[in-house]
Amino acid sequence: MERSLSFPLLIATLKNLSLQKIYRQVTDKSALSWQQVGTKLALSQKEIKTILEACLLENSLTQIIALFNFSDRTKFKRKYINPLIAEGLLAMTVPDKPNSRLQKYYTTEKGKSLLCQDESN
């Protein structure tokens, strides 16, 4: 006797397989390596690591800039902070007001996983 799936069961099985494939694609893409991040953002591993570690606890732009002895806030934000935010490694405490005087930055789960990846190597 040949075993066949009912049409609704077949559709459910195909959807499940598709979701598993999508999940693998997303998780594979979200696990960035240091080389991928550095190349994509045009920042050194040391620079990225310094900022992500500093932002494990919320820090203001002024506090982060002090680590680099940088004087121009706008250029620093454009070169370092904005690319890390765009990549999802850093986030703002007040995302609706990026220029708020109360703005602080923190390392996201994606950023933390990148830091953990470095510690395991």
Short mmCIF file of N, CA and C in Angstrom, two decimals:
data_model
loop_
_atom_site.label_atom_id
_atom_site.label_comp_id
_atom_site.label_asym_id
_atom_site.label_seq_id
_atom_site.Cartn_x
_atom_site.Cartn_y
_atom_site.Cartn_z
N MET A 1 0.85 -1.18 0.00
CA MET A 1 0.00 0.00 0.00
C MET A 1 0.89 1.24 0.00
N GLU A 2 0.64 2.09 -0.95
CA GLU A 2 1.44 3.31 -1.07
C GLU A 2 0.94 4.35 -0.07
N ARG A 3 1.92 4.95 0.61
CA ARG A 3 1.56 5.95 1.63
C ARG A 3 1.66 7.33 1.02
N SER A 4 0.63 8.12 1.12
CA SER A 4 0.66 9.48 0.59
C SER A 4 0.16 10.45 1.65
N LEU A 5 0.64 11.65 1.55
CA LEU A 5 0.23 12.69 2.49
C LEU A 5 -1.03 13.38 1.98
N SER A 6 -1.86 13.77 2.88
CA SER A 6 -3.02 14.56 2.48
C SER A 6 -2.51 15.93 2.03
N PHE A 7 -3.30 16.58 1.21
CA PHE A 7 -2.88 17.88 0.68
C PHE A 7 -2.56 18.89 1.78
N PRO A 8 -3.41 19.09 2.80
CA PRO A 8 -3.09 20.04 3.88
C PRO A 8 -1.82 19.66 4.64
N LEU A 9 -1.61 18.37 4.85
CA LEU A 9 -0.40 17.92 5.55
C LEU A 9 0.83 18.17 4.69
N LEU A 10 0.70 17.94 3.37
CA LEU A 10 1.80 18.19 2.45
C LEU A 10 2.18 19.68 2.46
N ILE A 11 1.19 20.56 2.41
CA ILE A 11 1.43 22.00 2.45
C ILE A 11 2.11 22.39 3.76
N ALA A 12 1.64 21.87 4.87
CA ALA A 12 2.23 22.18 6.18
C ALA A 12 3.68 21.71 6.23
N THR A 13 3.96 20.54 5.68
CA THR A 13 5.32 20.01 5.67
C THR A 13 6.23 20.90 4.82
N LEU A 14 5.76 21.31 3.66
CA LEU A 14 6.56 22.18 2.79
C LEU A 14 6.82 23.53 3.44
N LYS A 15 5.81 24.09 4.11
CA LYS A 15 6.00 25.37 4.81
C LYS A 15 7.04 25.22 5.91
N ASN A 16 6.97 24.13 6.65
CA ASN A 16 7.92 23.88 7.72
C ASN A 16 9.34 23.78 7.17
N LEU A 17 9.52 23.07 6.05
CA LEU A 17 10.83 22.95 5.43
C LEU A 17 11.33 24.31 4.94
N SER A 18 10.44 25.10 4.37
CA SER A 18 10.80 26.44 3.91
C SER A 18 11.23 27.32 5.07
N LEU A 19 10.48 27.26 6.18
CA LEU A 19 10.83 28.07 7.36
C LEU A 19 12.17 27.64 7.92
N GLN A 20 12.45 26.34 7.93
CA GLN A 20 13.74 25.87 8.43
C GLN A 20 14.87 26.38 7.54
N LYS A 21 14.66 26.37 6.24
CA LYS A 21 15.67 26.86 5.30
C LYS A 21 15.92 28.36 5.52
N ILE A 22 14.85 29.13 5.66
CA ILE A 22 14.97 30.57 5.89
C ILE A 22 15.69 30.83 7.20
N TYR A 23 15.33 30.08 8.25
CA TYR A 23 15.97 30.24 9.55
C TYR A 23 17.47 30.00 9.45
N ARG A 24 17.87 28.93 8.73
CA ARG A 24 19.30 28.64 8.57
C ARG A 24 19.99 29.77 7.82
N GLN A 25 19.36 30.30 6.79
CA GLN A 25 19.95 31.39 6.03
C GLN A 25 20.14 32.62 6.90
N VAL A 26 19.14 32.95 7.70
CA VAL A 26 19.21 34.13 8.56
C VAL A 26 20.28 33.95 9.63
N THR A 27 20.28 32.78 10.29
CA THR A 27 21.25 32.57 11.36
C THR A 27 22.66 32.49 10.81
N ASP A 28 22.82 31.92 9.61
CA ASP A 28 24.15 31.88 9.01
C ASP A 28 24.64 33.28 8.69
N LYS A 29 23.75 34.14 8.22
CA LYS A 29 24.14 35.50 7.85
C LYS A 29 24.37 36.37 9.08
N SER A 30 23.66 36.10 10.17
CA SER A 30 23.78 36.96 11.34
C SER A 30 25.05 36.67 12.14
N ALA A 31 25.65 35.51 11.94
CA ALA A 31 26.88 35.17 12.65
C ALA A 31 28.06 35.72 11.86
N LEU A 32 28.36 36.98 12.10
CA LEU A 32 29.44 37.63 11.38
C LEU A 32 30.78 37.30 12.02
N SER A 33 31.80 37.29 11.18
CA SER A 33 33.15 37.12 11.71
C SER A 33 33.79 38.50 11.81
N TRP A 34 34.89 38.57 12.55
CA TRP A 34 35.60 39.84 12.69
C TRP A 34 36.06 40.35 11.34
N GLN A 35 36.50 39.45 10.49
CA GLN A 35 36.99 39.86 9.17
C GLN A 35 35.87 40.48 8.35
N GLN A 36 34.68 39.85 8.38
CA GLN A 36 33.54 40.38 7.64
C GLN A 36 33.16 41.77 8.13
N VAL A 37 33.11 41.93 9.44
CA VAL A 37 32.70 43.21 10.02
C VAL A 37 33.74 44.29 9.71
N GLY A 38 35.00 43.99 9.93
CA GLY A 38 36.07 44.96 9.68
C GLY A 38 36.12 45.41 8.24
N THR A 39 35.99 44.45 7.33
CA THR A 39 36.03 44.77 5.90
C THR A 39 34.81 45.59 5.51
N LYS A 40 33.64 45.17 5.97
CA LYS A 40 32.40 45.85 5.60
C LYS A 40 32.37 47.28 6.13
N LEU A 41 32.84 47.49 7.34
CA LEU A 41 32.74 48.81 7.97
C LEU A 41 33.99 49.66 7.79
N ALA A 42 35.04 49.10 7.23
CA ALA A 42 36.31 49.80 7.04
C ALA A 42 36.88 50.29 8.37
N LEU A 43 36.71 49.47 9.41
CA LEU A 43 37.26 49.77 10.73
C LEU A 43 38.14 48.60 11.15
N SER A 44 39.12 48.88 11.98
CA SER A 44 39.98 47.79 12.44
C SER A 44 39.26 46.99 13.53
N GLN A 45 39.72 45.77 13.71
CA GLN A 45 39.13 44.90 14.74
C GLN A 45 39.31 45.55 16.11
N LYS A 46 40.45 46.17 16.33
CA LYS A 46 40.72 46.82 17.62
C LYS A 46 39.73 47.96 17.88
N GLU A 47 39.45 48.76 16.85
CA GLU A 47 38.52 49.88 17.00
C GLU A 47 37.11 49.37 17.32
N ILE A 48 36.68 48.38 16.58
CA ILE A 48 35.34 47.82 16.79
C ILE A 48 35.24 47.22 18.19
N LYS A 49 36.25 46.44 18.55
CA LYS A 49 36.25 45.76 19.84
C LYS A 49 36.23 46.78 20.99
N THR A 50 37.01 47.84 20.85
CA THR A 50 37.07 48.88 21.89
C THR A 50 35.70 49.51 22.11
N ILE A 51 35.03 49.85 21.02
CA ILE A 51 33.72 50.48 21.13
C ILE A 51 32.69 49.51 21.70
N LEU A 52 32.66 48.28 21.19
CA LEU A 52 31.68 47.30 21.67
C LEU A 52 31.89 46.98 23.15
N GLU A 53 33.14 46.85 23.57
CA GLU A 53 33.41 46.58 24.99
C GLU A 53 33.03 47.76 25.86
N ALA A 54 33.31 48.97 25.37
CA ALA A 54 32.96 50.17 26.13
C ALA A 54 31.45 50.30 26.29
N CYS A 55 30.72 49.79 25.33
CA CYS A 55 29.26 49.94 25.35
C CYS A 55 28.54 48.72 25.91
N LEU A 56 29.26 47.81 26.54
CA LEU A 56 28.58 46.72 27.24
C LEU A 56 27.69 47.31 28.32
N LEU A 57 28.16 48.41 28.90
CA LEU A 57 27.33 49.25 29.76
C LEU A 57 27.05 50.52 28.96
N GLU A 58 25.87 51.07 29.09
CA GLU A 58 25.51 52.26 28.31
C GLU A 58 26.53 53.38 28.51
N ASN A 59 26.94 53.99 27.39
CA ASN A 59 27.88 55.11 27.43
C ASN A 59 27.45 56.20 26.47
N SER A 60 27.77 57.43 26.83
CA SER A 60 27.47 58.56 25.97
C SER A 60 28.54 58.65 24.88
N LEU A 61 28.25 59.43 23.86
CA LEU A 61 29.20 59.64 22.77
C LEU A 61 30.49 60.26 23.32
N THR A 62 30.37 61.17 24.25
CA THR A 62 31.54 61.82 24.85
C THR A 62 32.45 60.80 25.54
N GLN A 63 31.85 59.87 26.24
CA GLN A 63 32.64 58.85 26.93
C GLN A 63 33.35 57.93 25.94
N ILE A 64 32.69 57.60 24.85
CA ILE A 64 33.28 56.73 23.84
C ILE A 64 34.41 57.46 23.11
N ILE A 65 34.17 58.71 22.76
CA ILE A 65 35.18 59.51 22.05
C ILE A 65 36.45 59.63 22.88
N ALA A 66 36.31 59.74 24.18
CA ALA A 66 37.47 59.89 25.07
C ALA A 66 38.43 58.70 24.94
N LEU A 67 37.91 57.53 24.61
CA LEU A 67 38.76 56.35 24.45
C LEU A 67 39.69 56.46 23.25
N PHE A 68 39.30 57.28 22.28
CA PHE A 68 40.06 57.41 21.04
C PHE A 68 40.82 58.73 20.93
N ASN A 69 40.67 59.60 21.91
CA ASN A 69 41.28 60.93 21.85
C ASN A 69 40.92 61.64 20.54
N PHE A 70 39.67 61.55 20.19
CA PHE A 70 39.13 62.14 18.97
C PHE A 70 38.50 63.47 19.35
N SER A 71 38.60 64.48 18.52
CA SER A 71 38.07 65.79 18.90
C SER A 71 36.76 66.15 18.19
N ASP A 72 36.54 65.66 16.99
CA ASP A 72 35.36 66.03 16.22
C ASP A 72 34.24 65.00 16.41
N ARG A 73 33.21 65.39 17.17
CA ARG A 73 32.09 64.49 17.48
C ARG A 73 31.37 64.01 16.23
N THR A 74 31.12 64.93 15.29
CA THR A 74 30.36 64.59 14.08
C THR A 74 31.11 63.57 13.23
N LYS A 75 32.40 63.79 13.03
CA LYS A 75 33.19 62.86 12.22
C LYS A 75 33.31 61.51 12.92
N PHE A 76 33.48 61.53 14.24
CA PHE A 76 33.59 60.28 14.99
C PHE A 76 32.30 59.46 14.86
N LYS A 77 31.20 60.15 15.02
CA LYS A 77 29.90 59.48 14.93
C LYS A 77 29.69 58.91 13.53
N ARG A 78 30.05 59.67 12.52
CA ARG A 78 29.88 59.24 11.14
C ARG A 78 30.78 58.06 10.80
N LYS A 79 32.03 58.09 11.29
CA LYS A 79 33.00 57.05 10.94
C LYS A 79 32.83 55.77 11.77
N TYR A 80 32.55 55.91 13.06
CA TYR A 80 32.54 54.74 13.95
C TYR A 80 31.14 54.31 14.39
N ILE A 81 30.39 55.23 14.96
CA ILE A 81 29.12 54.88 15.60
C ILE A 81 28.03 54.50 14.59
N ASN A 82 27.80 55.34 13.60
CA ASN A 82 26.73 55.08 12.63
C ASN A 82 26.89 53.74 11.90
N PRO A 83 28.11 53.38 11.43
CA PRO A 83 28.24 52.07 10.78
C PRO A 83 27.97 50.90 11.73
N LEU A 84 28.36 51.03 12.99
CA LEU A 84 28.11 49.95 13.96
C LEU A 84 26.61 49.82 14.25
N ILE A 85 25.91 50.95 14.28
CA ILE A 85 24.46 50.93 14.46
C ILE A 85 23.79 50.30 13.23
N ALA A 86 24.23 50.72 12.05
CA ALA A 86 23.65 50.19 10.81
C ALA A 86 23.86 48.68 10.69
N GLU A 87 24.96 48.19 11.21
CA GLU A 87 25.27 46.75 11.16
C GLU A 87 24.56 45.98 12.26
N GLY A 88 23.94 46.72 13.20
CA GLY A 88 23.20 46.06 14.28
C GLY A 88 24.07 45.61 15.44
N LEU A 89 25.29 46.14 15.52
CA LEU A 89 26.20 45.77 16.61
C LEU A 89 26.06 46.71 17.79
N LEU A 90 25.57 47.91 17.53
CA LEU A 90 25.41 48.94 18.55
C LEU A 90 23.99 49.49 18.42
N ALA A 91 23.42 49.97 19.53
CA ALA A 91 22.07 50.54 19.49
C ALA A 91 22.02 51.78 20.36
N MET A 92 21.00 52.60 20.12
CA MET A 92 20.81 53.83 20.88
C MET A 92 19.75 53.63 21.96
N THR A 93 19.93 54.30 23.09
CA THR A 93 18.94 54.22 24.15
C THR A 93 17.70 55.06 23.82
N VAL A 94 17.88 56.09 23.00
CA VAL A 94 16.76 56.94 22.58
C VAL A 94 16.74 56.96 21.04
N PRO A 95 16.31 55.86 20.41
CA PRO A 95 16.39 55.76 18.95
C PRO A 95 15.55 56.79 18.20
N ASP A 96 14.48 57.27 18.82
CA ASP A 96 13.62 58.26 18.15
C ASP A 96 14.27 59.64 18.08
N LYS A 97 15.27 59.88 18.93
CA LYS A 97 15.95 61.17 18.96
C LYS A 97 17.47 60.95 18.93
N PRO A 98 18.01 60.72 17.73
CA PRO A 98 19.44 60.39 17.64
C PRO A 98 20.37 61.49 18.14
N ASN A 99 19.91 62.72 18.19
CA ASN A 99 20.77 63.82 18.65
C ASN A 99 20.43 64.28 20.07
N SER A 100 19.69 63.48 20.79
CA SER A 100 19.31 63.84 22.16
C SER A 100 20.54 63.98 23.05
N ARG A 101 20.52 64.94 23.95
CA ARG A 101 21.64 65.12 24.89
C ARG A 101 21.70 63.95 25.88
N LEU A 102 20.61 63.21 25.98
CA LEU A 102 20.55 62.06 26.88
C LEU A 102 20.92 60.74 26.17
N GLN A 103 21.26 60.85 24.88
CA GLN A 103 21.56 59.66 24.09
C GLN A 103 22.75 58.89 24.63
N LYS A 104 22.56 57.58 24.73
CA LYS A 104 23.66 56.69 25.09
C LYS A 104 23.63 55.52 24.13
N TYR A 105 24.72 54.80 24.08
CA TYR A 105 24.85 53.68 23.16
C TYR A 105 25.16 52.42 23.94
N TYR A 106 24.66 51.29 23.43
CA TYR A 106 24.93 50.02 24.09
C TYR A 106 25.15 48.93 23.04
N THR A 107 25.89 47.91 23.42
CA THR A 107 26.18 46.79 22.54
C THR A 107 24.97 45.87 22.47
N THR A 108 24.57 45.52 21.26
CA THR A 108 23.42 44.64 21.04
C THR A 108 23.84 43.18 21.25
N GLU A 109 22.87 42.29 21.21
CA GLU A 109 23.16 40.86 21.33
C GLU A 109 24.07 40.40 20.19
N LYS A 110 23.86 40.96 19.01
CA LYS A 110 24.70 40.62 17.86
C LYS A 110 26.15 41.06 18.12
N GLY A 111 26.30 42.25 18.70
CA GLY A 111 27.63 42.74 19.04
C GLY A 111 28.28 41.90 20.13
N LYS A 112 27.48 41.50 21.10
CA LYS A 112 28.00 40.65 22.19
C LYS A 112 28.44 39.29 21.66
N SER A 113 27.69 38.76 20.70
CA SER A 113 28.09 37.46 20.14
C SER A 113 29.39 37.58 19.38
N LEU A 114 29.61 38.72 18.74
CA LEU A 114 30.88 38.96 18.05
C LEU A 114 32.02 39.03 19.05
N LEU A 115 31.80 39.70 20.17
CA LEU A 115 32.83 39.76 21.22
C LEU A 115 33.11 38.37 21.81
N CYS A 116 32.07 37.60 22.01
CA CYS A 116 32.23 36.24 22.55
C CYS A 116 32.99 35.37 21.57
N GLN A 117 32.75 35.59 20.30
CA GLN A 117 33.44 34.83 19.26
C GLN A 117 34.95 35.08 19.35
N ASP A 118 35.32 36.30 19.65
CA ASP A 118 36.72 36.67 19.77
C ASP A 118 37.34 35.99 20.98
N GLU A 119 36.60 35.91 22.10
CA GLU A 119 37.11 35.30 23.32
C GLU A 119 37.31 33.79 23.15
N SER A 120 36.48 33.18 22.31
CA SER A 120 36.60 31.72 22.13
C SER A 120 37.76 31.34 21.21
N ASN A 121 38.29 32.30 20.46
CA ASN A 121 39.42 32.02 19.55
C ASN A 121 40.73 32.20 20.23
#
